[in-house]
Each structure stands twice: as C-alpha cells, then as structure tokens.
Amino acid sequence: MIGKIMLRSTAALGAIAMSTTPVFAGTGETLLKRLHEKGILTDEEYNELLAEEAAEAEATPAPAVAVQGGEVDTGLLVKRTQSGIGFEVGPATIQFAGSVNGFYVHDNPDTPSATTPVVGGIASVGTKNSSAVRNGLLPGFLTVSVSTQQAGWDINAFFGLYPGINSAAWGTLGANNGGQPTALATSGIDARQTYMSFGRANFGTVKLGRDIGLFGSDAILNDITLLSSGSPGGNVAPANTTLGRIGSGYIYTDFQPQITYTSPKLGGFQAAVGVFQPLSSLTGPAQANSEPGFQGKLTYDGQFGGVGAHLWASGITQKHDMLTGGDYTGRGLDMGAKVTAGPIAVTGYYYTAKGLGTTVLGLFDTDAQGNPRSSDGFYVQGLATFGKFAVGGSYGESSLDFANPADALANPDLVKTNSSYVGQVRYSLTSWVTLIGEYIHSKAEAHSGNEAESDALAMGGILFF
C-alpha cells in the first residue's frame, strides 16, 4: 500500500512537471524497477503496479509533441475562429449567428365602418385600435454552420431555428399560424433551414435541403422593412412575424425543399438554378402534383466610378395537377436593382406572374375551377445613412386580376390591390444593436370597390451577432 501511495504521489508531481519538461517513454516503468530493486516494493506490488501502468498508457492519448517548423501535432486541436462566433475542432469549423428583435406596434384602422371585408387585404379593419409587443418581419433566429474541406471539396452543414417572441395558436401552419395572446401559451420554433452543400471555387456549389427560394428572394432581402415591422397584419393576436412589404410589393419567396446549383462568379455575374418540392395551392382545388417546381436566378454585382450596383432577375414555374382532373402551370418573373452611391441606396423591383397568386405562393392563385389568375407588383425605396443615423422610405403595390368574368361574379370582394408606404428612422446603438422607429400606411382595395386603410407606428430594435 505504501508503494502505491508513493507511486501516485510521484505520478502527480510528474503531471505538474509535464508542462515545463519533456516526457520520455518508459519513465514510470523505470521508476517501478528502481523501487523494486531497493526493496520498497514487493514482487506482488511491483507486478500489480506495472500492469496498471501499462493499462493507463494504453488508455491515455499521447501528449503534444513539438515538431520541426514550430507546429504541434495534437491529433485534435480546438481553437477560436478568426472572425464571428465559433471555434475550430480539428478539421471542422463550427460557427454561430443569431438575431433577436422586439417592437411595440400600435395599429389604427382608418375605416372602422367597413361592413364588407376585402378578401386577401393586408390593411386592418375594425372599430378599435390595437397595441402589441411583437416581432417584426423577422422572428428571432439561431443558425449553426459546420464546415470543412475534404478531398478538395468545401463541405457545409447548416441549421437554422427561428423562434418568435409571441405565442402561436398551433394549427396547419405550425409556428406560422395566427397568434394566441393568452397566459400559458408558448411561442413556436420555425425550423426553416436545414441543408448541406458541397463545392469548389472553379465548380460552384450544390445545395441539398431546405433554404430560401430563388424567385423573389432578392426582393425581401433588399427590403428595408426586413429589419423592422412594415404592415402589421394581425396586430390584435400577433403571430411570429409582421408582413413587412410581403403582399404590397412582392410575393414571399418562402423557405423550400430544394436541390440547387450556384455557379462561380464570372465577371460579376452569378447564376443559380434549382429543382424544388412542388407546392399545392392554398386556396385552389385539391392537388396531387406529379412534377417538381423549377426556379432560377441571375445576379450581377459591379462598381462604376464609385457607384455600386446589384442587379437581379429570377423566374419560377410549376405544373399543378388537380384531383378533379386537368392542370395549370404557375409561372413568374421578376427583376430588380439596388444602386449605392456614397450614403444613398436606391432600390427598384417589379414582378409579373400567372397562377402564383398574391402575398404568398399559392394564395388566390386560381378560381374554384383551377383557372389561373394573373398578378403583378412593384416597390421603390431609398435609404440614406449618415454616421449612426439612417433615414429611409418606400412605396409598393401588389395587384391581382380575375381569371375570367365568372370569377368576377363569384368573388366580387377579392382583393384588387394591396399597397403601403413606409417611413423609417434607424440609429446604430452598437455594432450589434440597431434601434428603429417606423410609420406604415396600409391600404387594401377590392374589385367591388370596398376599401380598408390602416396606420401603424412601430418602435423597437434588432440585434445581430
């Protein structure tokens, strides 16, 4: 027993010394032999401790060994990344990003006497104002990226979770259902991103999984209401997000299952094309679609004498097979430009579609018989940044036509045009935190002549890390 205690004490001292002196193989075995020769250890103790030493040596990984050139062969190296929040574990880089936001939104319907609603209208109607503490167009989010390089390929796995701060009334749309502002309710987590990708600099990138679509994606990503509120939508029982400019300038791109290829950049140009999970209509006849959807996008980024330009055009097409027989094809094209000169950024966007609907893909895209409706829309905006302050404004419209005269007779109160204009002030409190104040006027007009208007004020902030 005395021999074991002495050995453990010697081992502990050796562990401390390892930080300043090199470790030589066989040190423990030599020490045991010396103690045995001096009679401190019996034959039984010597053999027992020798066996324990051998077992521990097999279970303990080899310590770091300095090699020529100053590099260290550790087998598994953990260190922080050079930028962002993350770390490197051996050959893999793990990075985190996220956002949190919250706004006080007060919405005031201007037409409380409207007796007939505008079907598909974005403006609030009713007899009373409403107040809410809620998310803006973005919910919160936490994303995790795991990337590495293997056999010359850049490989990435990506996960995105989007929790809102408001309680959700769970239903067919999950966390994107309407709100439920009652005690003991909970907010939802929208797991809208999960994909893998692989690529090379001269090959491009292939993505497989769920991510933002191609058609309409640049419209929302360049919209100033992305960081704020825009049109509130249902402010009495707020859901995870507001509408922003969705439905009053563009159709929401959505996050969709896809297999997408993106080319390398060539002279400022870059192309992407993808095969997408076919989406069923939200309001049209029941469907069982036999063919996938297709989307594509072309972008250009360039500088012209100190003026920066980002240009884009994208398209979408999908065949819809109705259970009652027959089919129709939803198609859409869009184009846009963002021009930046010094502190001023100006953006313009336009889309045209048939069989896509309005506001979101598949909403009011056809009549009851599956005859497709045409739609179009646009928005213009400007943003001026002076130090930590920025001032911006935008206006946009989305319009929807009847499929035919029979459609007009059956649905006279269907929305004809949704529009809104926005005034916005920003202040960058820190590199992470931006405070935002915004005024929004929303208007909905039906083909029948019904109208609804509302004015909203939003004040809050958003954080990115």
XYZ file of C-alpha atoms in Angstrom:
465
model
C 0.000 0.000 0.000
C 2.845 2.369 0.890
C 4.346 1.670 -2.531
C 1.079 2.546 -4.287
C 0.762 5.844 -2.401
C 4.335 6.770 -3.261
C 3.754 5.925 -6.910
C 0.578 8.025 -7.078
C 2.406 10.973 -5.462
C 5.253 10.630 -7.913
C 2.787 10.478 -10.820
C 1.034 13.660 -9.625
C 4.350 15.520 -9.446
C 5.175 14.199 -12.900
C 1.884 15.592 -14.285
C 2.784 19.057 -12.960
C 6.265 18.824 -14.421
C 4.890 17.839 -17.850
C 4.005 21.486 -18.551
C 7.680 22.529 -18.458
C 9.717 19.395 -19.174
C 9.548 16.816 -21.938
C 8.092 13.391 -21.137
C 10.139 10.338 -22.087
C 8.586 6.956 -22.762
C 9.249 4.342 -20.071
C 9.751 6.792 -17.160
C 7.074 5.100 -14.980
C 8.361 1.600 -15.746
C 11.959 2.575 -14.857
C 10.851 4.125 -11.566
C 8.966 0.961 -10.579
C 12.035 -1.146 -11.355
C 14.275 1.047 -9.159
C 11.799 0.891 -6.248
C 11.566 -2.895 -6.630
C 15.348 -3.283 -6.660
C 15.665 -1.218 -3.459
C 13.118 -3.451 -1.727
C 10.495 -0.715 -1.331
C 8.049 -2.693 -3.496
C 7.363 -6.400 -3.053
C 7.254 -8.686 -6.077
C 3.452 -8.691 -5.872
C 3.200 -4.890 -5.661
C 5.718 -4.445 -8.465
C 3.848 -6.721 -10.876
C 0.450 -5.177 -9.964
C 1.619 -1.594 -10.452
C 3.460 -2.483 -13.637
C 0.220 -3.905 -15.068
C -1.691 -0.747 -14.025
C 0.959 1.448 -15.638
C 0.651 -0.437 -18.921
C -3.167 -0.203 -18.873
C -3.095 3.558 -18.207
C -0.590 4.100 -21.009
C -2.939 2.421 -23.490
C -5.956 4.469 -22.345
C -4.221 7.872 -22.280
C -3.687 9.682 -25.629
C -0.179 10.753 -26.446
C 0.665 14.328 -25.367
C 1.532 17.049 -27.838
C 4.970 16.699 -29.371
C 6.806 19.615 -30.916
C 7.929 19.039 -34.480
C 10.131 20.936 -36.901
C 8.707 24.280 -38.040
C 7.037 25.142 -34.740
C 3.826 23.235 -35.491
C 2.264 20.958 -32.912
C 0.801 17.559 -33.711
C -2.106 17.314 -31.262
C -4.422 14.974 -33.154
C -7.413 17.098 -32.059
C -6.905 20.875 -31.918
C -9.601 23.232 -30.599
C -9.248 26.979 -31.195
C -11.444 30.005 -31.793
C -12.258 31.203 -35.290
C -10.581 34.326 -36.651
C -13.942 36.077 -37.151
C -17.502 35.680 -35.918
C -18.569 33.482 -33.022
C -17.313 29.944 -33.288
C -14.426 27.567 -32.959
C -12.394 25.049 -34.899
C -12.326 21.418 -33.863
C -9.682 19.524 -35.751
C -10.608 19.884 -39.448
C -14.084 21.377 -38.865
C -15.170 24.979 -38.303
C -18.332 25.498 -36.234
C -19.883 28.967 -36.342
C -22.945 30.500 -34.722
C -25.016 33.507 -35.779
C -28.269 34.882 -34.479
C -30.722 37.709 -34.126
C -33.296 38.926 -31.601
C -35.823 41.707 -32.110
C -38.873 43.233 -30.482
C -41.233 46.093 -31.371
C -44.103 47.969 -29.825
C -46.662 48.228 -32.643
C -49.784 50.413 -32.453
C -52.236 49.894 -35.328
C -55.133 52.224 -36.110
C -57.778 51.146 -38.691
C -58.895 54.171 -40.705
C -62.114 52.540 -41.979
C -63.899 51.055 -38.951
C -67.285 51.364 -40.675
C -66.404 48.940 -43.486
C -69.115 46.273 -43.411
C -67.670 44.031 -46.127
C -64.034 42.965 -45.902
C -61.505 42.940 -48.696
C -60.753 39.247 -49.212
C -56.966 38.995 -49.139
C -56.478 42.571 -47.948
C -53.473 43.457 -45.782
C -54.970 46.533 -44.063
C -56.604 46.155 -40.658
C -60.363 46.652 -40.332
C -62.428 47.033 -37.211
C -63.764 49.527 -34.724
C -60.820 49.781 -32.316
C -57.100 50.421 -32.299
C -54.724 47.675 -31.196
C -51.361 47.531 -29.464
C -48.877 44.675 -29.399
C -45.353 43.836 -28.278
C -44.169 41.554 -31.029
C -41.559 40.536 -33.565
C -41.076 42.488 -36.764
C -40.844 40.918 -40.223
C -38.056 38.699 -38.897
C -38.560 36.365 -35.958
C -35.514 35.693 -33.837
C -33.076 33.128 -35.181
C -30.096 30.971 -34.267
C -28.054 29.372 -37.035
C -25.279 26.797 -36.788
C -22.827 26.169 -39.619
C -20.405 23.220 -39.646
C -17.876 23.404 -42.479
C -14.761 21.591 -43.527
C -12.670 20.723 -46.581
C -12.324 17.131 -47.717
C -10.638 15.821 -50.854
C -10.563 19.349 -52.293
C -14.277 19.990 -51.677
C -15.716 22.710 -49.433
C -18.424 20.981 -47.394
C -21.017 22.624 -45.167
C -23.970 21.589 -42.995
C -26.352 24.366 -41.945
C -29.210 24.505 -39.428
C -31.477 27.499 -38.781
C -34.014 27.785 -35.955
C -36.365 30.788 -35.920
C -38.201 31.306 -32.588
C -40.691 34.142 -32.239
C -41.464 36.052 -29.042
C -45.242 35.812 -29.444
C -47.425 32.832 -28.544
C -48.647 30.786 -31.506
C -52.052 29.137 -31.988
C -50.843 25.807 -33.344
C -52.577 24.532 -36.455
C -51.910 23.547 -40.055
C -49.186 26.192 -40.430
C -47.370 25.279 -37.208
C -45.387 28.183 -35.759
C -46.625 30.345 -38.650
C -50.242 30.108 -37.511
C -52.011 33.095 -36.024
C -51.184 34.349 -32.554
C -52.708 33.295 -29.246
C -52.168 36.107 -26.701
C -53.219 34.197 -23.594
C -51.460 33.080 -20.443
C -49.621 29.728 -20.511
C -49.318 29.778 -24.315
C -45.869 29.434 -25.898
C -44.061 30.767 -28.925
C -43.144 28.441 -31.762
C -39.830 27.451 -33.309
C -39.814 27.644 -37.097
C -37.070 25.239 -38.283
C -36.994 26.733 -41.749
C -33.379 25.969 -42.689
C -31.569 22.647 -42.793
C -29.286 21.882 -45.720
C -25.933 20.545 -46.836
C -23.706 21.909 -49.572
C -20.513 20.987 -51.356
C -18.487 22.919 -53.899
C -15.200 24.133 -55.311
C -14.036 27.563 -56.406
C -13.975 26.634 -60.111
C -17.016 24.342 -59.943
C -19.654 26.209 -57.979
C -21.833 24.906 -55.150
C -24.545 22.249 -54.906
C -27.100 22.634 -52.101
C -29.487 19.902 -50.901
C -32.073 20.594 -48.208
C -34.425 23.362 -47.087
C -33.480 27.002 -47.629
C -34.775 30.280 -49.032
C -36.138 30.091 -52.577
C -34.651 31.771 -55.650
C -37.699 33.578 -57.050
C -38.419 36.710 -55.016
C -35.543 36.190 -52.575
C -33.654 39.376 -53.505
C -36.899 41.352 -53.198
C -37.232 40.619 -49.487
C -33.504 40.581 -48.703
C -33.171 44.162 -50.025
C -36.393 45.438 -48.412
C -35.789 47.981 -45.603
C -38.734 46.553 -43.628
C -36.811 43.272 -43.274
C -35.242 44.738 -40.118
C -38.432 46.364 -38.853
C -42.214 45.898 -38.998
C -43.887 47.110 -42.185
C -47.608 46.268 -42.397
C -48.560 44.598 -39.082
C -51.080 42.064 -40.384
C -52.967 40.624 -37.398
C -51.951 43.005 -34.619
C -54.734 42.051 -32.167
C -53.377 38.492 -31.892
C -49.852 38.791 -33.332
C -48.169 35.784 -34.867
C -44.406 35.187 -35.182
C -43.911 37.950 -37.739
C -45.446 41.013 -39.346
C -45.954 41.272 -43.113
C -43.268 43.867 -43.839
C -43.764 44.536 -47.546
C -44.946 40.986 -48.319
C -48.140 41.310 -50.338
C -47.606 45.001 -51.046
C -44.673 44.844 -53.443
C -43.653 41.204 -53.801
C -44.721 37.593 -53.273
C -42.983 35.904 -50.345
C -40.149 33.679 -51.566
C -40.535 31.181 -48.665
C -38.101 28.512 -47.426
C -38.493 25.395 -49.547
C -37.005 21.884 -50.010
C -34.666 22.068 -52.991
C -31.615 20.844 -54.890
C -29.883 23.943 -56.206
C -26.683 24.597 -58.144
C -24.965 28.007 -57.926
C -22.197 28.843 -60.372
C -18.899 30.584 -59.569
C -18.877 34.358 -60.144
C -17.744 35.291 -63.647
C -17.083 38.985 -64.235
C -19.621 39.937 -61.587
C -22.303 37.548 -62.897
C -23.580 34.543 -60.978
C -26.343 32.067 -61.859
C -28.381 29.628 -59.775
C -30.908 27.006 -60.822
C -32.826 24.518 -58.718
C -35.361 21.703 -58.548
C -37.963 22.331 -55.851
C -40.604 20.422 -53.906
C -43.916 21.164 -55.706
C -46.265 23.298 -53.612
C -50.026 22.781 -53.561
C -52.386 25.730 -53.865
C -53.565 27.240 -50.576
C -56.984 28.274 -51.898
C -57.492 26.460 -55.213
C -58.708 22.922 -55.976
C -57.108 19.951 -54.189
C -53.946 18.730 -55.901
C -51.564 15.788 -56.207
C -48.638 17.200 -58.162
C -46.556 14.781 -60.223
C -43.747 17.124 -61.304
C -41.300 19.259 -59.329
C -41.056 23.013 -59.428
C -38.147 24.856 -61.026
C -36.564 28.180 -60.115
C -33.603 30.132 -61.407
C -31.837 33.417 -60.691
C -29.162 35.575 -62.336
C -27.347 38.319 -60.408
C -24.718 40.919 -61.242
C -22.548 42.950 -58.872
C -20.305 45.720 -60.114
C -18.742 49.128 -59.461
C -18.997 52.050 -61.857
C -16.924 55.061 -60.849
C -17.727 54.806 -57.165
C -21.332 53.740 -57.761
C -22.163 50.179 -56.705
C -24.835 48.141 -58.462
C -26.584 44.917 -57.573
C -28.904 43.661 -60.327
C -31.036 40.537 -60.376
C -33.671 38.623 -62.311
C -35.362 35.373 -61.321
C -38.057 33.007 -62.507
C -40.312 30.220 -61.259
C -42.512 27.593 -62.902
C -44.529 24.650 -61.585
C -47.235 22.431 -63.017
C -50.250 21.757 -60.755
C -52.300 18.557 -61.198
C -55.845 18.834 -59.822
C -57.570 15.814 -58.281
C -60.720 16.695 -60.206
C -58.788 16.443 -63.476
C -56.922 18.979 -65.541
C -53.910 21.042 -64.651
C -52.488 24.534 -64.766
C -48.982 25.995 -64.566
C -47.904 28.719 -62.180
C -45.206 30.997 -63.607
C -43.484 34.171 -62.538
C -40.655 36.524 -63.467
C -39.094 39.349 -61.509
C -36.263 41.853 -61.819
C -34.698 44.425 -59.559
C -31.767 46.739 -58.965
C -30.078 48.313 -55.956
C -27.756 51.232 -56.674
C -25.497 52.673 -53.968
C -23.654 55.990 -54.239
C -21.952 57.206 -51.083
C -24.524 57.262 -48.246
C -27.521 56.841 -50.590
C -29.005 53.477 -51.632
C -31.954 53.290 -54.044
C -33.833 50.065 -54.862
C -36.456 49.264 -57.504
C -38.286 45.971 -58.049
C -41.020 44.534 -60.328
C -42.668 41.134 -60.764
C -45.314 39.613 -63.022
C -46.943 36.201 -62.621
C -49.806 33.918 -63.574
C -51.063 31.095 -61.397
C -48.873 32.147 -58.425
C -51.415 34.234 -56.539
C -50.557 37.137 -54.260
C -48.778 37.701 -50.934
C -47.532 34.087 -50.637
C -47.108 31.332 -53.218
C -50.449 29.657 -53.973
C -52.730 32.188 -52.226
C -55.694 33.064 -54.520
C -53.702 31.676 -57.468
C -56.823 30.287 -59.218
C -60.602 30.358 -59.074
C -62.599 27.381 -57.760
C -62.238 25.533 -61.079
C -58.464 25.919 -61.282
C -58.340 28.759 -63.823
C -55.164 30.734 -63.063
C -55.251 34.399 -62.062
C -52.638 36.954 -63.159
C -50.792 39.189 -60.706
C -48.041 41.791 -60.663
C -46.407 44.261 -58.314
C -43.511 46.585 -57.579
C -41.786 48.660 -54.922
C -39.352 51.571 -54.842
C -37.309 52.626 -51.843
C -34.440 54.832 -50.726
C -32.185 54.777 -47.673
C -29.696 57.480 -46.637
C -27.091 56.708 -43.965
C -25.206 59.437 -42.079
C -22.905 58.007 -39.454
C -25.020 56.103 -36.958
C -28.307 57.516 -38.277
C -30.247 56.333 -41.329
C -33.494 57.608 -42.846
C -35.493 55.637 -45.407
C -38.806 55.343 -47.150
C -40.565 53.045 -49.599
C -43.803 52.520 -51.522
C -45.129 49.353 -53.111
C -48.175 47.626 -54.601
C -49.327 44.094 -55.376
C -52.278 43.555 -57.741
C -54.411 40.504 -58.561
C -56.742 40.044 -61.563
C -59.756 37.777 -62.004
C -59.319 34.598 -64.021
C -62.447 35.292 -66.128
C -65.884 37.009 -65.927
C -67.349 34.077 -63.994
C -64.641 34.518 -61.376
C -65.571 38.207 -61.072
C -69.229 37.342 -60.449
C -68.404 34.700 -57.858
C -65.773 36.709 -55.940
C -66.539 40.448 -56.174
C -64.772 41.295 -52.899
C -61.481 39.656 -53.896
C -58.516 41.970 -53.382
C -57.557 44.031 -56.422
C -54.589 45.944 -54.971
C -52.702 45.928 -51.696
C -50.358 48.864 -51.161
C -48.329 50.516 -48.423
C -45.869 53.283 -47.840
C -43.278 53.296 -45.084
C -41.159 55.938 -43.376
C -38.267 54.701 -41.252
C -35.537 56.061 -38.936
C -32.630 53.938 -37.667
C -29.926 54.501 -35.077
C -26.958 52.133 -34.707
C -26.505 51.974 -30.953
C -23.619 49.487 -31.270
C -22.252 47.204 -33.982
C -24.797 44.610 -32.792
C -27.845 46.707 -31.875
C -29.978 48.932 -34.151
C -32.910 50.972 -32.826
C -35.752 51.588 -35.313
C -38.831 53.790 -35.485
C -41.321 53.372 -38.333
C -44.626 54.688 -39.664
C -46.688 52.484 -42.011
C -49.817 53.263 -44.000
C -51.501 50.172 -45.498
C -54.382 50.105 -47.965
C -56.452 47.294 -49.484
C -58.861 47.714 -52.417
C -61.313 45.061 -53.636
C -62.592 44.676 -57.187
C -66.049 45.555 -55.809
C -64.848 48.967 -54.660
C -64.542 48.090 -50.964
C -61.528 49.684 -49.296
C -59.708 49.382 -45.989
C -56.853 51.523 -44.676
C -54.808 51.488 -41.506
C -51.958 53.473 -39.943
C -49.367 51.871 -37.714
C -46.454 53.065 -35.597
C -43.649 50.668 -34.681
C -40.778 51.326 -32.269
C -38.156 48.847 -31.163
C -34.836 47.336 -32.031
C -32.996 44.414 -33.537
C -29.752 42.697 -32.565
C -27.456 40.633 -34.793
C -24.403 38.649 -33.741
